[in-house]
Coordinates of N, CA and C in Angstrom, one line a residue:
M25 N 11.9 18.3 -10.1 CA 12.1 17.2 -9.1 C 10.9 16.2 -9.2
K26 N 11.2 15.0 -9.4 CA 10.2 13.9 -9.5 C 9.6 13.7 -8.1
L27 N 8.3 13.7 -8.0 CA 7.6 13.4 -6.8 C 7.6 11.9 -6.6
R28 N 7.7 11.5 -5.3 CA 7.8 10.1 -4.9 C 7.0 9.9 -3.7
G29 N 6.6 8.6 -3.5 CA 5.9 8.2 -2.3 C 6.6 7.0 -1.7
H30 N 5.9 6.4 -0.7 CA 6.3 5.2 -0.1 C 5.3 4.1 -0.4
I31 N 5.7 2.9 -0.4 CA 4.7 1.8 -0.6 C 4.5 1.1 0.8
I32 N 3.3 0.7 1.1 CA 3.0 -0.1 2.2 C 2.2 -1.3 1.8
A33 N 2.5 -2.5 2.1 CA 1.8 -3.7 1.7 C 2.1 -4.9 2.6
A34 N 1.1 -5.8 2.6 CA 1.3 -7.1 3.3 C 1.4 -8.1 2.2
V35 N 2.4 -8.9 2.2 CA 2.7 -9.8 1.0 C 3.0 -11.2 1.5
A36 N 2.3 -12.2 0.9 CA 2.6 -13.6 1.3 C 3.9 -14.1 0.7
E37 N 4.3 -15.3 1.1 CA 5.6 -15.8 0.6 C 5.6 -16.0 -1.0
N38 N 4.4 -16.3 -1.5 CA 4.3 -16.4 -3.0 C 3.8 -15.2 -3.7
S39 N 4.0 -14.0 -3.0 CA 3.7 -12.7 -3.6 C 2.2 -12.3 -3.6
V40 N 1.4 -13.2 -3.1 CA -0.1 -12.9 -3.1 C -0.4 -11.7 -2.2
I41 N -1.2 -10.8 -2.6 CA -1.7 -9.7 -1.7 C -3.2 -9.7 -1.6
G42 N -3.9 -10.5 -2.4 CA -5.3 -10.5 -2.3 C -6.0 -11.5 -3.2
K43 N -7.3 -11.7 -2.9 CA -8.1 -12.6 -3.7 C -9.5 -12.1 -3.7
N44 N -10.1 -12.1 -4.9 CA -11.5 -11.6 -5.1 C -11.7 -10.2 -4.5
N45 N -10.7 -9.3 -4.7 CA -10.7 -7.9 -4.2 C -10.9 -7.9 -2.7
D46 N -10.2 -8.8 -2.0 CA -10.3 -8.8 -0.5 C -8.9 -9.3 0.0
L47 N -8.7 -9.0 1.3 CA -7.6 -9.5 2.0 C -7.8 -10.9 2.4
I48 N -6.8 -11.7 2.5 CA -6.9 -13.1 2.8 C -6.7 -13.4 4.2
W49 N -5.9 -12.6 4.9 CA -5.5 -12.9 6.3 C -6.0 -11.7 7.2
Y50 N -6.0 -12.0 8.5 CA -6.3 -11.0 9.5 C -5.2 -11.0 10.5
L51 N -4.4 -9.9 10.5 CA -3.3 -9.8 11.4 C -3.4 -8.4 12.1
P52 N -3.9 -8.4 13.3 CA -4.2 -7.1 14.0 C -2.9 -6.2 14.1
A53 N -1.8 -6.8 14.3 CA -0.5 -6.0 14.4 C -0.2 -5.4 13.1
D54 N -0.5 -6.0 12.0 CA -0.2 -5.5 10.7 C -1.2 -4.3 10.4
L55 N -2.4 -4.4 10.8 CA -3.4 -3.3 10.6 C -3.0 -2.1 11.5
A56 N -2.5 -2.4 12.7 CA -2.0 -1.3 13.6 C -0.7 -0.6 13.0
F57 N 0.1 -1.4 12.4 CA 1.3 -0.9 11.7 C 0.9 0.0 10.5
F58 N 0.0 -0.5 9.7 CA -0.5 0.3 8.6 C -1.1 1.7 9.1
K59 N -1.9 1.6 10.2 CA -2.5 2.8 10.7 C -1.4 3.8 11.2
E60 N -0.5 3.2 12.0 CA 0.6 4.1 12.5 C 1.4 4.8 11.4
K61 N 1.8 4.0 10.4 CA 2.6 4.6 9.4 C 1.9 5.6 8.5
T62 N 0.6 5.3 8.2 CA -0.1 6.2 7.2 C -0.9 7.3 7.8
R63 N -1.1 7.3 9.2 CA -2.0 8.3 9.8 C -1.4 9.7 9.5
G64 N -2.2 10.6 9.1 CA -1.8 12.0 8.8 C -1.2 12.2 7.4
C65 N -1.1 11.1 6.6 CA -0.5 11.1 5.3 C -1.6 10.9 4.2
S66 N -1.3 11.3 3.0 CA -2.2 10.9 1.9 C -2.0 9.5 1.6
V67 N -3.1 8.8 1.2 CA -2.9 7.4 0.8 C -3.5 7.3 -0.7
I68 N -2.7 6.7 -1.5 CA -3.0 6.6 -2.9 C -3.3 5.1 -3.3
M69 N -4.4 4.9 -3.9 CA -4.8 3.6 -4.2 C -5.6 3.5 -5.5
G70 N -5.7 2.3 -6.1 CA -6.5 2.1 -7.3 C -8.0 2.1 -6.8
R71 N -8.9 2.2 -7.8 CA -10.3 2.2 -7.5 C -10.8 0.9 -6.9
R72 N -10.3 -0.3 -7.5 CA -10.7 -1.6 -6.9 C -10.2 -1.7 -5.5
N73 N -9.1 -1.2 -5.2 CA -8.6 -1.3 -3.8 C -9.5 -0.4 -2.9
Y74 N -9.9 0.7 -3.3 CA -10.8 1.6 -2.6 C -12.1 0.8 -2.3
D75 N -12.6 0.2 -3.4 CA -13.9 -0.5 -3.3 C -13.8 -1.7 -2.3
S76 N -12.6 -2.3 -2.1 CA -12.4 -3.4 -1.2 C -12.4 -3.0 0.2
I77 N -12.2 -1.8 0.5 CA -12.3 -1.3 1.9 C -13.7 -1.4 2.4
P78 N -14.0 -2.0 3.6 CA -15.3 -2.0 4.1 C -15.9 -0.6 4.1
E79 N -17.2 -0.5 3.7 CA -17.8 0.8 3.6 C -17.7 1.7 4.9
R80 N -17.8 1.1 6.0 CA -17.7 1.8 7.3 C -16.4 2.5 7.5
Y81 N -15.3 2.0 6.8 CA -14.0 2.6 6.9 C -13.6 3.5 5.7
R82 N -14.5 3.7 4.8 CA -14.2 4.5 3.6 C -14.8 5.9 3.8
P83 N -14.0 6.9 3.5 CA -12.6 6.9 3.2 C -11.8 6.5 4.5
L84 N -10.6 6.1 4.3 CA -9.8 5.7 5.5 C -9.6 7.0 6.4
P85 N -10.0 6.9 7.6 CA -10.0 8.1 8.5 C -8.6 8.6 8.8
G86 N -8.4 9.9 9.0 CA -7.1 10.5 9.4 C -6.1 10.5 8.3
R87 N -6.6 10.4 7.0 CA -5.7 10.4 5.9 C -6.5 11.0 4.7
K88 N -5.8 11.7 3.8 CA -6.4 12.1 2.6 C -6.4 11.0 1.6
N89 N -7.5 10.5 1.2 CA -7.7 9.4 0.3 C -7.7 9.9 -1.2
I90 N -6.8 9.3 -2.0 CA -6.7 9.7 -3.4 C -6.8 8.4 -4.2
V91 N -7.8 8.3 -5.1 CA -8.1 7.1 -5.9 C -7.6 7.4 -7.3
V92 N -6.8 6.5 -7.8 CA -6.3 6.6 -9.2 C -7.3 5.7 -10.1
S93 N -7.8 6.4 -11.1 CA -8.7 5.7 -12.0 C -8.7 6.3 -13.4
R94 N -8.9 5.5 -14.4 CA -9.0 6.1 -15.8 C -10.4 6.8 -15.9
T95 N -11.3 6.4 -15.0 CA -12.7 7.0 -15.0 C -12.6 8.1 -14.0
T96 N -12.5 9.4 -14.5 CA -12.3 10.5 -13.6 C -13.6 11.1 -13.1
D97 N -14.7 10.7 -13.6 CA -16.0 11.2 -13.1 C -16.7 10.3 -12.1
L98 N -15.8 9.6 -11.4 CA -16.4 8.7 -10.3 C -17.1 9.5 -9.3
H99 N -18.1 8.9 -8.7 CA -18.8 9.5 -7.6 C -18.6 8.7 -6.3
L100 N -17.5 9.0 -5.7 CA -17.1 8.4 -4.4 C -17.4 9.4 -3.3
H101 N -17.0 9.1 -2.1 CA -17.2 10.0 -1.0 C -16.7 11.4 -1.3
P102 N -17.4 12.4 -0.9 CA -16.9 13.8 -1.2 C -15.5 14.2 -0.7
D103 N -15.0 13.5 0.3 CA -13.6 13.8 0.8 C -12.5 13.1 0.0
V104 N -12.9 12.2 -1.0 CA -11.9 11.4 -1.8 C -11.6 12.2 -3.0
L105 N -10.3 12.3 -3.3 CA -9.8 13.0 -4.5 C -9.6 11.9 -5.6
I106 N -9.9 12.3 -6.8 CA -9.7 11.3 -7.9 C -8.5 11.8 -8.8
A107 N -7.7 10.9 -9.2 CA -6.5 11.3 -10.0 C -6.5 10.3 -11.2
A108 N -6.1 10.8 -12.4 CA -6.1 10.1 -13.6 C -4.8 9.2 -13.7
S109 N -3.8 9.5 -12.9 CA -2.5 8.8 -12.9 C -1.9 8.8 -11.5
I110 N -0.9 7.9 -11.3 CA -0.2 8.0 -10.0 C 0.6 9.2 -9.9
E111 N 1.1 9.7 -11.0 CA 1.9 11.0 -11.0 C 1.0 12.1 -10.5
Q112 N -0.2 12.2 -11.1 CA -1.2 13.2 -10.7 C -1.6 13.0 -9.2
A113 N -1.7 11.8 -8.8 CA -2.1 11.5 -7.3 C -0.9 12.0 -6.4
L114 N 0.3 11.8 -6.8 CA 1.4 12.3 -6.0 C 1.5 13.8 -6.0
E115 N 1.1 14.5 -7.1 CA 1.0 15.9 -7.1 C -0.1 16.4 -6.2
L116 N -1.3 15.8 -6.3 CA -2.4 16.2 -5.4 C -1.9 16.0 -3.9
A117 N -1.3 14.9 -3.6 CA -0.8 14.6 -2.3 C 0.1 15.7 -1.8
S118 N 1.0 16.2 -2.6 CA 2.0 17.2 -2.2 C 1.3 18.5 -1.9
K119 N 0.1 18.7 -2.5 CA -0.6 20.0 -2.2 C -1.4 19.8 -0.9
E120 N -1.7 18.6 -0.5 CA -2.5 18.3 0.7 C -1.7 18.3 2.0
S121 N -0.4 17.9 1.9 CA 0.4 17.7 3.1 C 1.9 17.7 2.7
T122 N 2.7 18.0 3.7 CA 4.1 17.9 3.5 C 4.6 16.5 3.8
E123 N 3.7 15.7 4.4 CA 4.1 14.3 4.6 C 4.2 13.5 3.3
I124 N 5.1 12.6 3.3 CA 5.3 11.7 2.1 C 4.1 10.8 2.0
P125 N 3.4 10.7 0.8 CA 2.2 9.9 0.7 C 2.6 8.4 0.6
F126 N 1.6 7.6 0.9 CA 1.7 6.1 0.9 C 0.9 5.6 -0.3
I127 N 1.5 4.7 -1.1 CA 0.8 4.0 -2.1 C 0.4 2.7 -1.5
I128 N -0.9 2.4 -1.5 CA -1.4 1.3 -0.7 C -2.1 0.2 -1.5
G129 N -1.9 0.3 -2.8 CA -2.4 -0.8 -3.7 C -3.4 -0.4 -4.7
G130 N -3.8 -1.4 -5.4 CA -3.5 -2.8 -5.5 C -2.3 -3.1 -6.4
G131 N -2.3 -4.3 -6.9 CA -1.2 -4.9 -7.6 C -0.7 -4.1 -8.8
Q132 N -1.6 -3.6 -9.6 CA -1.2 -2.8 -10.8 C -0.6 -1.5 -10.4
V133 N -1.2 -0.9 -9.3 CA -0.7 0.4 -8.8 C 0.7 0.2 -8.3
Y134 N 1.0 -0.8 -7.5 CA 2.3 -1.1 -7.0 C 3.3 -1.3 -8.2
Q135 N 2.9 -2.1 -9.2 CA 3.7 -2.4 -10.3 C 4.1 -1.1 -11.1
Y136 N 3.1 -0.3 -11.3 CA 3.4 1.0 -12.1 C 4.3 1.9 -11.3
A137 N 4.1 2.0 -10.0 CA 4.9 2.9 -9.2 C 6.3 2.4 -9.2
L138 N 6.6 1.1 -9.1 CA 7.9 0.6 -9.1 C 8.6 0.7 -10.4
D139 N 7.8 0.4 -11.5 CA 8.4 0.5 -12.9 C 8.7 1.9 -13.3
H140 N 8.1 2.9 -12.7 CA 8.3 4.3 -13.1 C 9.1 5.1 -12.0
D141 N 9.7 4.3 -11.1 CA 10.6 5.0 -10.1 C 9.9 6.1 -9.3
L142 N 8.7 5.7 -8.8 CA 7.9 6.7 -8.0 C 8.0 6.4 -6.5
V143 N 8.9 5.6 -6.1 CA 8.9 5.1 -4.7 C 10.4 5.2 -4.2
D144 N 10.5 5.6 -2.9 CA 11.8 5.7 -2.3 C 11.9 4.6 -1.2
K145 N 10.8 4.3 -0.5 CA 10.8 3.3 0.5 C 9.6 2.4 0.4
M146 N 9.8 1.1 0.9 CA 8.7 0.2 0.9 C 8.6 -0.4 2.3
Y147 N 7.4 -0.3 2.9 CA 7.1 -1.0 4.2 C 6.4 -2.2 3.9
I148 N 7.0 -3.4 4.0 CA 6.4 -4.6 3.6 C 6.3 -5.5 4.8
T149 N 5.0 -6.0 5.0 CA 4.8 -7.0 6.0 C 4.9 -8.4 5.2
H150 N 6.0 -9.1 5.5 CA 6.1 -10.4 4.8 C 5.4 -11.4 5.7
I151 N 4.4 -12.1 5.1 CA 3.7 -13.1 5.8 C 4.3 -14.4 5.5
H152 N 4.7 -15.2 6.5 CA 5.5 -16.4 6.2 C 4.5 -17.6 6.0
Q153 N 3.8 -17.5 4.9 CA 2.8 -18.5 4.5 C 2.5 -18.2 3.0
S154 N 2.1 -19.2 2.2 CA 1.6 -19.0 0.9 C 0.1 -19.1 0.9
F155 N -0.5 -18.4 -0.1 CA -2.0 -18.4 -0.2 C -2.4 -18.5 -1.7
E156 N -3.6 -18.9 -1.9 CA -4.2 -18.8 -3.2 C -4.7 -17.4 -3.4
G157 N -4.4 -16.8 -4.5 CA -4.9 -15.4 -4.7 C -4.9 -15.1 -6.2
D158 N -5.4 -13.9 -6.5 CA -5.4 -13.4 -7.9 C -4.7 -12.0 -8.0
T159 N -4.2 -11.5 -6.9 CA -3.5 -10.2 -7.0 C -2.2 -10.4 -6.3
F160 N -1.1 -9.9 -7.0 CA 0.2 -10.1 -6.6 C 1.1 -8.9 -6.4
F161 N 2.0 -8.9 -5.5 CA 3.0 -7.8 -5.3 C 4.2 -8.1 -6.3
P162 N 4.7 -7.1 -6.9 CA 5.9 -7.3 -7.8 C 7.1 -7.9 -7.0
I163 N 7.9 -8.6 -7.7 CA 9.1 -9.2 -7.1 C 10.0 -8.0 -6.7
I164 N 10.6 -8.0 -5.5 CA 11.5 -7.0 -5.0 C 12.9 -7.3 -5.5
D165 N 13.4 -6.4 -6.3 CA 14.7 -6.5 -7.0 C 15.8 -6.1 -6.0
S166 N 16.6 -7.1 -5.5 CA 17.6 -6.8 -4.5 C 18.8 -5.9 -5.1
E167 N 18.8 -5.8 -6.4 CA 19.8 -4.9 -7.0 C 19.4 -3.4 -6.8
K168 N 18.1 -3.2 -6.7 CA 17.6 -1.8 -6.5 C 17.2 -1.4 -5.1
W169 N 17.0 -2.4 -4.3 CA 16.4 -2.2 -2.9 C 17.3 -2.8 -1.8
S170 N 17.5 -2.0 -0.8 CA 18.2 -2.5 0.4 C 17.2 -2.8 1.6
K171 N 17.4 -3.9 2.2 CA 16.6 -4.1 3.4 C 17.3 -3.4 4.6
T172 N 16.7 -2.4 5.2 CA 17.3 -1.6 6.2 C 16.8 -1.8 7.6
W173 N 15.7 -2.5 7.7 CA 15.1 -2.8 9.1 C 14.2 -4.0 9.0
E174 N 14.1 -4.8 10.0 CA 13.1 -5.8 10.0 C 12.8 -6.2 11.5
E175 N 11.5 -6.6 11.7 CA 11.1 -7.0 13.0 C 10.1 -8.2 12.9
Y176 N 10.6 -9.3 13.4 CA 9.9 -10.6 13.3 C 8.8 -10.8 14.4
H177 N 7.7 -11.3 14.0 CA 6.6 -11.6 14.9 C 6.1 -13.1 14.7
P178 N 6.3 -13.9 15.7 CA 5.8 -15.3 15.6 C 4.3 -15.3 15.7
K179 N 3.7 -16.4 15.2 CA 2.3 -16.5 15.3 C 1.9 -16.6 16.8
D180 N 0.7 -16.2 17.2 CA 0.3 -16.2 18.6 C -1.2 -16.3 18.6
H181 N -1.8 -16.1 19.8 CA -3.3 -16.3 19.8 C -4.1 -15.2 19.1
H182 N -3.4 -14.1 18.7 CA -4.0 -13.1 17.9 C -3.7 -13.1 16.4
H183 N -2.6 -13.8 16.1 CA -2.0 -13.8 14.7 C -1.8 -15.3 14.3
Q184 N -2.5 -15.7 13.2 CA -2.5 -17.0 12.8 C -1.2 -17.4 12.1
F185 N -0.4 -16.4 11.6 CA 0.8 -16.7 10.8 C 1.9 -15.9 11.4
D186 N 3.2 -16.4 11.2 CA 4.4 -15.7 11.5 C 4.5 -14.6 10.4
F187 N 5.0 -13.4 10.8 CA 5.2 -12.3 9.8 C 6.4 -11.5 10.3
T188 N 6.9 -10.7 9.3 CA 8.0 -9.8 9.6 C 7.8 -8.5 8.9
F189 N 7.8 -7.4 9.7 CA 7.8 -6.0 9.2 C 9.1 -5.8 8.6
T190 N 9.2 -5.2 7.4 CA 10.5 -5.0 6.7 C 10.4 -3.6 6.1
L191 N 11.5 -2.9 6.2 CA 11.7 -1.6 5.5 C 12.7 -1.8 4.4
Y192 N 12.4 -1.5 3.2 CA 13.3 -1.5 2.0 C 13.5 0.0 1.6
E193 N 14.8 0.3 1.3 CA 15.1 1.6 0.8 C 15.7 1.5 -0.5
K194 N 15.4 2.5 -1.4 CA 15.9 2.5 -2.7 C 17.4 2.7 -2.7
K195 N 18.2 1.9 -3.4 CA 19.6 2.1 -3.6 C 19.8 3.2 -4.6
R196 N 20.8 4.1 -4.3 CA 21.0 5.2 -5.2 C 22.4 5.1 -5.8

């Protein structure tokens, strides 16, 4: 049986997810959504994504952090597991917890996971704004994915942009 995970990402209208190894927007409700969904689960990310997390939050608390890197002799936090591939990361995650792991980025990691059918669900925060950036989320293929839930949030005094939480499930 092929091991799979879920993707979670915040994506601009033009598919941008980051710039200069950093987030471009600050949406407290999106950060809370991320925490709620991933708490108690393993989180799988590329090394640059791990490096982009502010040091005081590394590793992400309440989750087993697994970093995918071709350089397997990395010296990160002692609680962080290193995997040579996303498949190996999914295997490590299955040994850590019965919860389905979350793939949290970056762009190349998302692309690989989708290209190799390693994902069953995607929790995407669609930000209703375009941004300049250098890291992108893959185009979501409506032939392969069904939108099964969404929740719209207009901009307010805490959130500079309108956004929609969306759940996509793999069509079988």
